CSV table of N, CA, C and O in Angstrom, one decimal:
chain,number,residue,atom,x,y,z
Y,1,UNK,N,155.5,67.7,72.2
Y,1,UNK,CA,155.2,68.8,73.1
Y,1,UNK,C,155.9,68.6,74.5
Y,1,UNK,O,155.8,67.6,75.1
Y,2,UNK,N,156.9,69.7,74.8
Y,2,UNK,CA,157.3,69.6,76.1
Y,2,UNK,C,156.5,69.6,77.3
Y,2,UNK,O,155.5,70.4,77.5
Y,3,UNK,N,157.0,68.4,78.8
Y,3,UNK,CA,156.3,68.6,79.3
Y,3,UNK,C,156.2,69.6,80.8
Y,3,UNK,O,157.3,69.7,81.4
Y,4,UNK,N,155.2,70.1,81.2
Y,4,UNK,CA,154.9,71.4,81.9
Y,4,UNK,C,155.9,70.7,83.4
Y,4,UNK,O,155.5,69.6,83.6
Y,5,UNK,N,156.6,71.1,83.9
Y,5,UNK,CA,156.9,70.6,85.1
Y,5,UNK,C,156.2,71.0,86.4
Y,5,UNK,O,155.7,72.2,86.6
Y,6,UNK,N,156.0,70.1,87.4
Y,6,UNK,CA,155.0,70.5,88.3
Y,6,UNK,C,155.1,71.6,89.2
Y,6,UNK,O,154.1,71.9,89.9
Y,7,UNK,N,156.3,72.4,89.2
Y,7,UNK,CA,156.3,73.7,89.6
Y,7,UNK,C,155.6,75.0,89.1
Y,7,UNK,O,155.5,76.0,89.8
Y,8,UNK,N,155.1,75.1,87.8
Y,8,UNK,CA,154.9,75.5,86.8
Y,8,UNK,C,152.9,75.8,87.3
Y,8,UNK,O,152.2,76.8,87.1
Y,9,UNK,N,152.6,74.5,88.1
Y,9,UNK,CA,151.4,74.7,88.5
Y,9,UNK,C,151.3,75.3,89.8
Y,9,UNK,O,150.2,75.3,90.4
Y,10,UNK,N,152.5,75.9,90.5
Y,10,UNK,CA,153.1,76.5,91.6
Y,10,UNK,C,152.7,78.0,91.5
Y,10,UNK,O,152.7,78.5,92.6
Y,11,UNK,N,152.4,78.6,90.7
Y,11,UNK,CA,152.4,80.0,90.3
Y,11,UNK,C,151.9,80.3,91.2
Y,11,UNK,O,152.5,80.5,92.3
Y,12,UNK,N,150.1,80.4,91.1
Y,12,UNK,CA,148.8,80.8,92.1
Y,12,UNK,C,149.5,80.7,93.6
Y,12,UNK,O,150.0,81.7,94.0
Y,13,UNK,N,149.6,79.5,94.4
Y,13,UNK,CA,150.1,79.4,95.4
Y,13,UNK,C,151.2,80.3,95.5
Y,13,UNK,O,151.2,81.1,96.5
Y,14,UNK,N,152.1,80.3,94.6
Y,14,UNK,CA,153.3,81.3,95.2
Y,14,UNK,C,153.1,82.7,95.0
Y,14,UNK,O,154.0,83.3,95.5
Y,15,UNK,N,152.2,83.3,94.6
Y,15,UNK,CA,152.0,84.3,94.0
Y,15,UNK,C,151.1,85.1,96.0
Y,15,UNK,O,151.4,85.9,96.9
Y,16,UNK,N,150.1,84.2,95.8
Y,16,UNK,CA,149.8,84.3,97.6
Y,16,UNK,C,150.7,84.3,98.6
Y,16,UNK,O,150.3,84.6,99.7
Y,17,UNK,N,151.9,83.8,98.4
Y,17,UNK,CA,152.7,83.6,99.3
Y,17,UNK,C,153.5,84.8,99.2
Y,17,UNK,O,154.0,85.2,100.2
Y,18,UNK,N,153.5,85.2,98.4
Y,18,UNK,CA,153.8,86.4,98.5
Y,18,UNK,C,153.5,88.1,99.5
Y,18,UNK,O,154.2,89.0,99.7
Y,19,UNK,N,152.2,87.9,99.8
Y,19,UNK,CA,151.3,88.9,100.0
Y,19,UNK,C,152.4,88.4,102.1
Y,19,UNK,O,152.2,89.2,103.0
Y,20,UNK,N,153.1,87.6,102.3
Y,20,UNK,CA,153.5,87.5,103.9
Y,20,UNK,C,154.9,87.9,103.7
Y,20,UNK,O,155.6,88.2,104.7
Y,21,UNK,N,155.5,87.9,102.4
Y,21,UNK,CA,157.4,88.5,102.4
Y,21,UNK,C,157.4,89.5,102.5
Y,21,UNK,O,156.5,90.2,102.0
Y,22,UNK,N,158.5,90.0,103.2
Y,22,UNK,CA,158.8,90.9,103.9
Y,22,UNK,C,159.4,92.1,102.4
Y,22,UNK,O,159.2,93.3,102.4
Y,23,UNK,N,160.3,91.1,101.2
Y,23,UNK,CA,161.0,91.9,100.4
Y,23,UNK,C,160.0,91.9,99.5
Y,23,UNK,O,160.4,91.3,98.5
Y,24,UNK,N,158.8,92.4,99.1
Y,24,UNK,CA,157.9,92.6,98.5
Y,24,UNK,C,157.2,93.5,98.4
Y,24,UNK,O,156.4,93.4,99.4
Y,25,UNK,N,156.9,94.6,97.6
Y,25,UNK,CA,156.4,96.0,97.9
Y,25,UNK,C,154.9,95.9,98.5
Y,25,UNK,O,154.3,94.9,98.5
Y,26,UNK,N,154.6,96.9,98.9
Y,26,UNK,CA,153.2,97.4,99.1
Y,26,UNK,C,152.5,97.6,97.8
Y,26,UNK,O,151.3,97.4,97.9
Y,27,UNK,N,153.0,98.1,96.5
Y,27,UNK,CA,152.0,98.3,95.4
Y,27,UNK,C,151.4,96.5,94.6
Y,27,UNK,O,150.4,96.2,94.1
Y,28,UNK,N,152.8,95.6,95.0
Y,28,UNK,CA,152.0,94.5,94.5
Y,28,UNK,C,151.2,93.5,95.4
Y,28,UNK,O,150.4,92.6,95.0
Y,29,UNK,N,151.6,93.9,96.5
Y,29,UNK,CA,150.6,93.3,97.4
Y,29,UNK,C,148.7,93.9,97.8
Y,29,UNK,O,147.7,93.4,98.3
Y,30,UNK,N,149.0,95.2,97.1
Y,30,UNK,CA,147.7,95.7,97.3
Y,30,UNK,C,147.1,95.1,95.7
Y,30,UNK,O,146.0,94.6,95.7
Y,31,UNK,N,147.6,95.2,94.7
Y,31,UNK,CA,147.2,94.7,93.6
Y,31,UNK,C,146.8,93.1,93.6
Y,31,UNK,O,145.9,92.4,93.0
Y,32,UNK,N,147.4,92.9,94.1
Y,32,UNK,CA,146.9,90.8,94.1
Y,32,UNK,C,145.6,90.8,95.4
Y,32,UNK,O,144.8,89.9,95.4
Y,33,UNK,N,145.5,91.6,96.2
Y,33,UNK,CA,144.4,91.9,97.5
Y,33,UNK,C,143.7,92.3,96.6
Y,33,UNK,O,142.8,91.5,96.2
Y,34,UNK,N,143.9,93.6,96.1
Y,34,UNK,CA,142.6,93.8,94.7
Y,34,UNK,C,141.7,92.5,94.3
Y,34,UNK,O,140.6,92.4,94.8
Y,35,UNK,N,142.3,91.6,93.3
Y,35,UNK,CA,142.0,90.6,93.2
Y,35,UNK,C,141.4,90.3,93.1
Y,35,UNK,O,140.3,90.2,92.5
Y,36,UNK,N,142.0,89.9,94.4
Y,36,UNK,CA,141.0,88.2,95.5
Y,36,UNK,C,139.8,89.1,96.1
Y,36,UNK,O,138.8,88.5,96.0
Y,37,UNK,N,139.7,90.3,96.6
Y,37,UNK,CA,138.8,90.9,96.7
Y,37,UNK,C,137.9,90.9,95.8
Y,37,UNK,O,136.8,90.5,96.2
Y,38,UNK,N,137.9,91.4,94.5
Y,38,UNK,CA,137.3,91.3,93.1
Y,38,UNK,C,136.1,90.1,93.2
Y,38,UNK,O,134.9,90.2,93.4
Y,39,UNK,N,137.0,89.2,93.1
Y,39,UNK,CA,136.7,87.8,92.5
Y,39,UNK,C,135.9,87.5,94.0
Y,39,UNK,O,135.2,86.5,93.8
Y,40,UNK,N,135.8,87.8,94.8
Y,40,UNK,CA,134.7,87.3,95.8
Y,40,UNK,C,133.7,87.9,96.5
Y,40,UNK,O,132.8,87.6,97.2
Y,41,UNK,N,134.4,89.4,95.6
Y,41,UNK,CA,132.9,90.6,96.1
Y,41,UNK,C,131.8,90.2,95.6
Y,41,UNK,O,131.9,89.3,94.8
Y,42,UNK,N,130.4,90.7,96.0
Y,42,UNK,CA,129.4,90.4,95.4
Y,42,UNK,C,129.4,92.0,94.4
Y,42,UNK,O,128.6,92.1,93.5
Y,43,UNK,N,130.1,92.9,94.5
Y,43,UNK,CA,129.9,94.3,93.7
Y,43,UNK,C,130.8,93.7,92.7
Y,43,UNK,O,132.0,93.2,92.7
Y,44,UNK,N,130.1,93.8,91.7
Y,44,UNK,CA,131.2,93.5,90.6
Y,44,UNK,C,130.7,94.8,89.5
Y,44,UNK,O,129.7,95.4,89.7
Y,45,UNK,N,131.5,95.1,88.3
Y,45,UNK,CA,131.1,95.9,87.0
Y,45,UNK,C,129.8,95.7,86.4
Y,45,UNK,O,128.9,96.4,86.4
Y,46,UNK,N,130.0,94.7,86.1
Y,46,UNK,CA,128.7,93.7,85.2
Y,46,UNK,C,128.2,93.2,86.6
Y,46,UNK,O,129.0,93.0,87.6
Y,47,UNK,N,127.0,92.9,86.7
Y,47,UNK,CA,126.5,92.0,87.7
Y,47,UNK,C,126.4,90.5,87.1
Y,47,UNK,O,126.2,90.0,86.0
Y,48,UNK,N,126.4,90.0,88.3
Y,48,UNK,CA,126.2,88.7,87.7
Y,48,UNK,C,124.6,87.9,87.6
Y,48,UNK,O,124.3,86.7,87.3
Y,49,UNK,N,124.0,88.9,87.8
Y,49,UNK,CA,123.1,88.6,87.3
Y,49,UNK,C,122.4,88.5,86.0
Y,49,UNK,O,121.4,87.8,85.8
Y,50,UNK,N,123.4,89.3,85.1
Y,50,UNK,CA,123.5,89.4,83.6
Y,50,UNK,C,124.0,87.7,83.8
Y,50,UNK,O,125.1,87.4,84.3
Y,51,UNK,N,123.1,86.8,83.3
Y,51,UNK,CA,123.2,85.6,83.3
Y,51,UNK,C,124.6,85.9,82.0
Y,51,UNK,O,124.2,86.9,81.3
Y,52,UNK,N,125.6,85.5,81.7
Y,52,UNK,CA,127.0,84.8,80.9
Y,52,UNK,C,128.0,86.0,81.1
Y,52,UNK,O,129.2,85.8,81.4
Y,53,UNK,N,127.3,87.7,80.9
Y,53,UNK,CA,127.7,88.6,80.7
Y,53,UNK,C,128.9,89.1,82.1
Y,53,UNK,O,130.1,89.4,81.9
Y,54,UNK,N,128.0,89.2,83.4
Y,54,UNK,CA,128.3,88.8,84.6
Y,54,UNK,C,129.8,88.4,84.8
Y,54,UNK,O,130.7,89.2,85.3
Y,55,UNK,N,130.1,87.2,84.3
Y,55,UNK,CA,131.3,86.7,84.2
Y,55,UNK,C,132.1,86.8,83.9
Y,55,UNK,O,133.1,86.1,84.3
Y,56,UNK,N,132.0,88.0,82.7
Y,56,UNK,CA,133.3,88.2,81.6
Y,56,UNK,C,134.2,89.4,82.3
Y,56,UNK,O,135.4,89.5,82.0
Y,57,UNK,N,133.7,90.4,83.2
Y,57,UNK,CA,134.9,90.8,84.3
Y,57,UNK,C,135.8,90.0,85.0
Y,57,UNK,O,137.1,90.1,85.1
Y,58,UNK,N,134.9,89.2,85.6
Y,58,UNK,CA,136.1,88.4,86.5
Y,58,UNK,C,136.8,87.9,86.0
Y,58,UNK,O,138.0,87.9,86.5
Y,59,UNK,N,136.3,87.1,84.8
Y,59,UNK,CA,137.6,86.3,83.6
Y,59,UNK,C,138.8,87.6,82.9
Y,59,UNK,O,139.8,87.1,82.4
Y,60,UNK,N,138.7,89.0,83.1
Y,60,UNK,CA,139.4,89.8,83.0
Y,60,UNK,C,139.6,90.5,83.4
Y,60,UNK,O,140.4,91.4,83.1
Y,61,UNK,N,138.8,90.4,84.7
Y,61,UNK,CA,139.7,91.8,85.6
Y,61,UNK,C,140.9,91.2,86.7
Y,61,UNK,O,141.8,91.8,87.1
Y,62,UNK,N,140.6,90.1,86.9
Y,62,UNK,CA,141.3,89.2,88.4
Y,62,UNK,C,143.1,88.6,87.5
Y,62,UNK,O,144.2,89.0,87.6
Y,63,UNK,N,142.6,87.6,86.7
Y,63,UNK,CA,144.3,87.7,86.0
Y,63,UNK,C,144.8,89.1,85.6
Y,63,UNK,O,146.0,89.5,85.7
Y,64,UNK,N,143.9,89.8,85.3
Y,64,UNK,CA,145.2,91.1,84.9
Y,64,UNK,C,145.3,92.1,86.4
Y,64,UNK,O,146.2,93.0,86.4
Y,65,UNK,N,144.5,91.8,87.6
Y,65,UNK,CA,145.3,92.2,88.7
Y,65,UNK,C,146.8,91.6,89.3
Y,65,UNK,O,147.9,92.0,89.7
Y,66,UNK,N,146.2,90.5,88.9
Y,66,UNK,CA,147.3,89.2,89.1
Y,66,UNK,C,148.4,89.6,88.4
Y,66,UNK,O,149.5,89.8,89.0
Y,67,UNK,N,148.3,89.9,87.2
Y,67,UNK,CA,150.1,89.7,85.9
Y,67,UNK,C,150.4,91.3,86.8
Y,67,UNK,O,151.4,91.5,87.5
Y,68,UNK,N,149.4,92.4,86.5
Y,68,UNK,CA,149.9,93.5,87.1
Y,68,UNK,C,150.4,93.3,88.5
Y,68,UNK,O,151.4,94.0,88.8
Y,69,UNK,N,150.0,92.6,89.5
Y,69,UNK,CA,150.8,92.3,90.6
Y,69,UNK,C,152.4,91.8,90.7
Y,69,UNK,O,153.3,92.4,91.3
Y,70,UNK,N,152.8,90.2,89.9
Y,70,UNK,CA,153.4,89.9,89.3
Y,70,UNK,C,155.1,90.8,89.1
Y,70,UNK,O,156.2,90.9,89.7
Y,71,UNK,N,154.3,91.3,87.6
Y,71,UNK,CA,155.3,92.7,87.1
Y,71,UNK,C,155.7,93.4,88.0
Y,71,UNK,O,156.8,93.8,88.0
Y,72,UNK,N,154.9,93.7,88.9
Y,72,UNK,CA,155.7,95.2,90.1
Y,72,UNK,C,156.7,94.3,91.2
Y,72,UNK,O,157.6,94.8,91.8
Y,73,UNK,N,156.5,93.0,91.2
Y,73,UNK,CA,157.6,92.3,92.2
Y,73,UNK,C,158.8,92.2,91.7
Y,73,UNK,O,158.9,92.1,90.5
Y,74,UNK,N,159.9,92.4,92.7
Y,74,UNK,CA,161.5,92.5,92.7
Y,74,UNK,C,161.8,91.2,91.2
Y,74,UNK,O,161.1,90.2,90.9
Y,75,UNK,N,162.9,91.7,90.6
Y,75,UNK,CA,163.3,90.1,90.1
Y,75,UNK,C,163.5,88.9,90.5
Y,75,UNK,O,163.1,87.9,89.9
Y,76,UNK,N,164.2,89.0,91.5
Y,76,UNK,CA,164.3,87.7,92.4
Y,76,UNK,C,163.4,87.4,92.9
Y,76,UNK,O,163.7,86.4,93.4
Y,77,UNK,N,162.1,87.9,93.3
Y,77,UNK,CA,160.7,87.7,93.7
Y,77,UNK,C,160.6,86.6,92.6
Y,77,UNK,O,160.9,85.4,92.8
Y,78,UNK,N,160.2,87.1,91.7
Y,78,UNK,CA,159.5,86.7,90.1
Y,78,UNK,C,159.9,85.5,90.1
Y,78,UNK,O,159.2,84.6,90.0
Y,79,UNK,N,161.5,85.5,90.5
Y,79,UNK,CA,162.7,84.3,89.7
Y,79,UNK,C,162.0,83.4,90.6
Y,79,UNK,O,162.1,82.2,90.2
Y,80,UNK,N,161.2,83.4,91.9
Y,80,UNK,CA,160.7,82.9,93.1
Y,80,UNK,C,159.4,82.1,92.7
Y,80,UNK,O,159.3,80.9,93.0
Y,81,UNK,N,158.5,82.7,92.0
Y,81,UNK,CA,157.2,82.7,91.5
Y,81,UNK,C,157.3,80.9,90.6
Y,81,UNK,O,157.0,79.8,90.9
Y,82,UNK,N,157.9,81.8,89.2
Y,82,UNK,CA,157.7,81.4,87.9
Y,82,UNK,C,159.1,80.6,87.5
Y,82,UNK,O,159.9,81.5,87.1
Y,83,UNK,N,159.5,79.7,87.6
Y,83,UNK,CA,160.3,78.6,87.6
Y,83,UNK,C,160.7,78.7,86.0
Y,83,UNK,O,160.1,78.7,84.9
Y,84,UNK,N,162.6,78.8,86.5
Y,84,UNK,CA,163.1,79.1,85.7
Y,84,UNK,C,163.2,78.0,83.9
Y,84,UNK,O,163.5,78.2,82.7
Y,85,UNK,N,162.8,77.4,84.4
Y,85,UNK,CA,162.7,76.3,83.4
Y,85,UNK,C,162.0,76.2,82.2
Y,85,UNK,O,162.1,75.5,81.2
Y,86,UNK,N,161.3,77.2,82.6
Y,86,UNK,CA,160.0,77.7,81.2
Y,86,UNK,C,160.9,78.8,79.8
Y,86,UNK,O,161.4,80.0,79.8
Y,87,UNK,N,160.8,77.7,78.9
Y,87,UNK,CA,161.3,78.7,77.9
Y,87,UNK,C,160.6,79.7,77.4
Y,87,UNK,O,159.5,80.1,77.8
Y,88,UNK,N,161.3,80.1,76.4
Y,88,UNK,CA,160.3,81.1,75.4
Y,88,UNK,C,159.3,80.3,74.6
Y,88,UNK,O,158.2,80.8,74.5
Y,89,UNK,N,159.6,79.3,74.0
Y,89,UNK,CA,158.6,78.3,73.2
Y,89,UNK,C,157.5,78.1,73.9
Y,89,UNK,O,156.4,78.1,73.3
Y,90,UNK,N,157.6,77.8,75.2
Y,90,UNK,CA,156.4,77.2,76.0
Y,90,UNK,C,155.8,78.3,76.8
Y,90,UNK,O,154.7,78.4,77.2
Y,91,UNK,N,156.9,79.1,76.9
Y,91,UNK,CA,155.5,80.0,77.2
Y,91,UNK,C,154.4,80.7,76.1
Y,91,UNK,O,153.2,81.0,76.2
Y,92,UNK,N,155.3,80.8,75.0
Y,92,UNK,CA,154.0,81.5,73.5
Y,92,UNK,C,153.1,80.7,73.4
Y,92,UNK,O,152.1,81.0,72.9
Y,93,UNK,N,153.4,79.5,73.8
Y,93,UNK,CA,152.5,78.2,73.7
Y,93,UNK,C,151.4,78.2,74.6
Y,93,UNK,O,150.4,77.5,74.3
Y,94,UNK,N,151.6,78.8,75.6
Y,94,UNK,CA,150.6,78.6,76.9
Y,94,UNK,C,149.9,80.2,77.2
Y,94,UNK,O,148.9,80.5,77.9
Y,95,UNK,N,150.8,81.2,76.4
Y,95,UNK,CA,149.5,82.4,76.1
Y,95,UNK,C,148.4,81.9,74.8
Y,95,UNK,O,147.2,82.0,74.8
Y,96,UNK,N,149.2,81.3,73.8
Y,96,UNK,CA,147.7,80.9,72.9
Y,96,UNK,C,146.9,80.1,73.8
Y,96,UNK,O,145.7,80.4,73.9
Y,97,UNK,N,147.4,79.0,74.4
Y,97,UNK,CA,146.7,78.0,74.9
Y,97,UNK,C,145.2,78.8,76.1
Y,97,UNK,O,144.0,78.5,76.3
Y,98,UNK,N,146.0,79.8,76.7
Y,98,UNK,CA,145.2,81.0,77.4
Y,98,UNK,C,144.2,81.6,76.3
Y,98,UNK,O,143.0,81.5,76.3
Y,99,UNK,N,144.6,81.9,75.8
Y,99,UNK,CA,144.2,82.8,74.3
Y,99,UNK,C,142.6,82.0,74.0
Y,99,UNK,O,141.5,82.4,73.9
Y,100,UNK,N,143.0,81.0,74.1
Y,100,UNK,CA,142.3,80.1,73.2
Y,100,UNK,C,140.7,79.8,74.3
Y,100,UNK,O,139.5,80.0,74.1
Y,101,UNK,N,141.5,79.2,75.4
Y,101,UNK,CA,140.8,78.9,76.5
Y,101,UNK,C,140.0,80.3,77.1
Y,101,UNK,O,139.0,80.2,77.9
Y,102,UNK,N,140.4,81.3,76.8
Y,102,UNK,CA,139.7,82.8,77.3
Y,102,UNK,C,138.6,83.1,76.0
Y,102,UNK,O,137.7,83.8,76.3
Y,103,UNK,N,138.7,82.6,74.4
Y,103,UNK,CA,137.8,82.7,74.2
Y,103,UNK,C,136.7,81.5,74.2
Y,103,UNK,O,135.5,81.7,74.4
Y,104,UNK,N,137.3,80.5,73.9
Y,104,UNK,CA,135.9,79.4,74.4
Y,104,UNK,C,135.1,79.6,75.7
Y,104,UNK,O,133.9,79.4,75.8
Y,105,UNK,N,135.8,80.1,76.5
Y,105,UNK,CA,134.9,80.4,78.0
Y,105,UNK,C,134.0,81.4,77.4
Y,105,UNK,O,132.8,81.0,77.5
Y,106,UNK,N,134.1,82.5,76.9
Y,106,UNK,CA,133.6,83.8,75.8
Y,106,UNK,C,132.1,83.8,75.3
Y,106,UNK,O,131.1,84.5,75.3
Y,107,UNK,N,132.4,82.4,74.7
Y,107,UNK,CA,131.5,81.6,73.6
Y,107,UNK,C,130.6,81.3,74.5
Y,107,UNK,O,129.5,81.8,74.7
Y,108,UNK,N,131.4,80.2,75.3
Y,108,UNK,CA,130.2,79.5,76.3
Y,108,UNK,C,129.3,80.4,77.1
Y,108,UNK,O,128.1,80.2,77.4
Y,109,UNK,N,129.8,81.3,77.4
Y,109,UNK,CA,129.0,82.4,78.6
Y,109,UNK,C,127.7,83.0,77.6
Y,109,UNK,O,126.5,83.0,77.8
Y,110,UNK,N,128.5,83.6,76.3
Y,110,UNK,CA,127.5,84.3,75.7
Y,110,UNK,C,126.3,83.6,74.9
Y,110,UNK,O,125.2,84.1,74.7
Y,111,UNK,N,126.8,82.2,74.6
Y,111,UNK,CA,125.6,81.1,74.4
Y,111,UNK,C,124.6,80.6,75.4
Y,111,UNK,O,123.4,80.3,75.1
Y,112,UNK,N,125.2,80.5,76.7
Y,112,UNK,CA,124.4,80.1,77.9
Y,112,UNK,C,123.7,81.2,78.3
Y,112,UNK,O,122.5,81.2,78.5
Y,113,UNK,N,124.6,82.5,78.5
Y,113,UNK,CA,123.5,83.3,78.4
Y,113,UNK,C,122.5,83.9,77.6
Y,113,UNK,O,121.6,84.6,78.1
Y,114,UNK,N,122.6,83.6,76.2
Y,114,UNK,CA,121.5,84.0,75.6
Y,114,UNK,C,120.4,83.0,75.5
Y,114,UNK,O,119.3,83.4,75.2
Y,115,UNK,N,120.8,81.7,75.7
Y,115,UNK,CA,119.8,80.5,75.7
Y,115,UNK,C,118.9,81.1,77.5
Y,115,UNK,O,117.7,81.2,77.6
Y,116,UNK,N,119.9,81.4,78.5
Y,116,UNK,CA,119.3,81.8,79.2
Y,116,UNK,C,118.0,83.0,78.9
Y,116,UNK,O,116.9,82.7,79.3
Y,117,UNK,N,118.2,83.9,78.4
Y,117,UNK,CA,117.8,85.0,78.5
Y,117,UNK,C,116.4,84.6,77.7
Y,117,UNK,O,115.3,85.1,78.2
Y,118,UNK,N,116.5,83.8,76.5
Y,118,UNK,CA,115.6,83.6,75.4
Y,118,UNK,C,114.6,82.5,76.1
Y,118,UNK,O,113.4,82.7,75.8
Y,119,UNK,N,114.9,81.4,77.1
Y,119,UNK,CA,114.3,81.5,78.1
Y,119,UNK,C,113.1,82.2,78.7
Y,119,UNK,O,112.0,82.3,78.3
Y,120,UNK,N,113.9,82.8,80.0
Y,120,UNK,CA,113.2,83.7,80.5
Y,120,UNK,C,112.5,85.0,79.8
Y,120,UNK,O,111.6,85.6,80.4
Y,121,UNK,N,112.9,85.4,78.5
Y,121,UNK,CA,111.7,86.2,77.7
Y,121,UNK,C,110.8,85.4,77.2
Y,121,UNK,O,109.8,85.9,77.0
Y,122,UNK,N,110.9,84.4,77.1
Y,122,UNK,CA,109.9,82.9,76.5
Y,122,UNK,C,108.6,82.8,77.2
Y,122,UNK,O,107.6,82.6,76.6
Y,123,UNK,N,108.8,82.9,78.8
Y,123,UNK,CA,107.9,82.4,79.6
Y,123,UNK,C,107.0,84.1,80.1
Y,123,UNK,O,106.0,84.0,80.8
């Protein structure tokens, strides 16, 4: 297995650093603001009060502001981001590995929350 080089863990940071360049649109900078906004509002779709349920927007709504942020930046933006070094192999490798890791979180939420739930109808 090839291995990940440490720019590679550069993304998130660069992707914020983005939101202060000057050669960067207004539609992807309001999309990554989206976001971070998202992910720290207390208004969310699901509440999070739905003990596991709660969760499963932010695990989908905040990366796909992000990729949709991403995509609307210049190419040379991007070339800026995501370090050229990443092949095709390794990246198909790191959407399963996403893939994979987006449903175990899935599992976990909907197990904890239903252990939750069966719980509190218990008592």
């Amino acid at each position: 297995m090839p291995r990940v080089g440490p720019s590679v863990w550069m993304i998130v940071p660069n992707m914020l650093r983005t939101l202060m360049r000057g050669d960067v649109g207004l539609k992807s900078k309001l999309l990554l603001l989206a976001g971070l906004i998202y992910l720290i509002s207390p208004v969310d779709l699901l509440p999070d009060i739905l003990v596991g349920f709660g969760w499963l927007d932010d695990i989908v709504i905040v990366p796909l502001l992000g990729w949709l942020s991403y995509r609307s930046l210049p190419p040379a933006v991007q070339d800026d981001i995501v370090p050229a070094e990443t092949d095709a192999a390794s990246s198909s490798r790191r959407v399963y590995l996403y893939l994979g890791l987006l449903i175990i979180v899935v599992i976990l939420i909907l197990v904890l929350g239903s252990a939750e739930n069966a719980t509190l109808s218990g008592n």
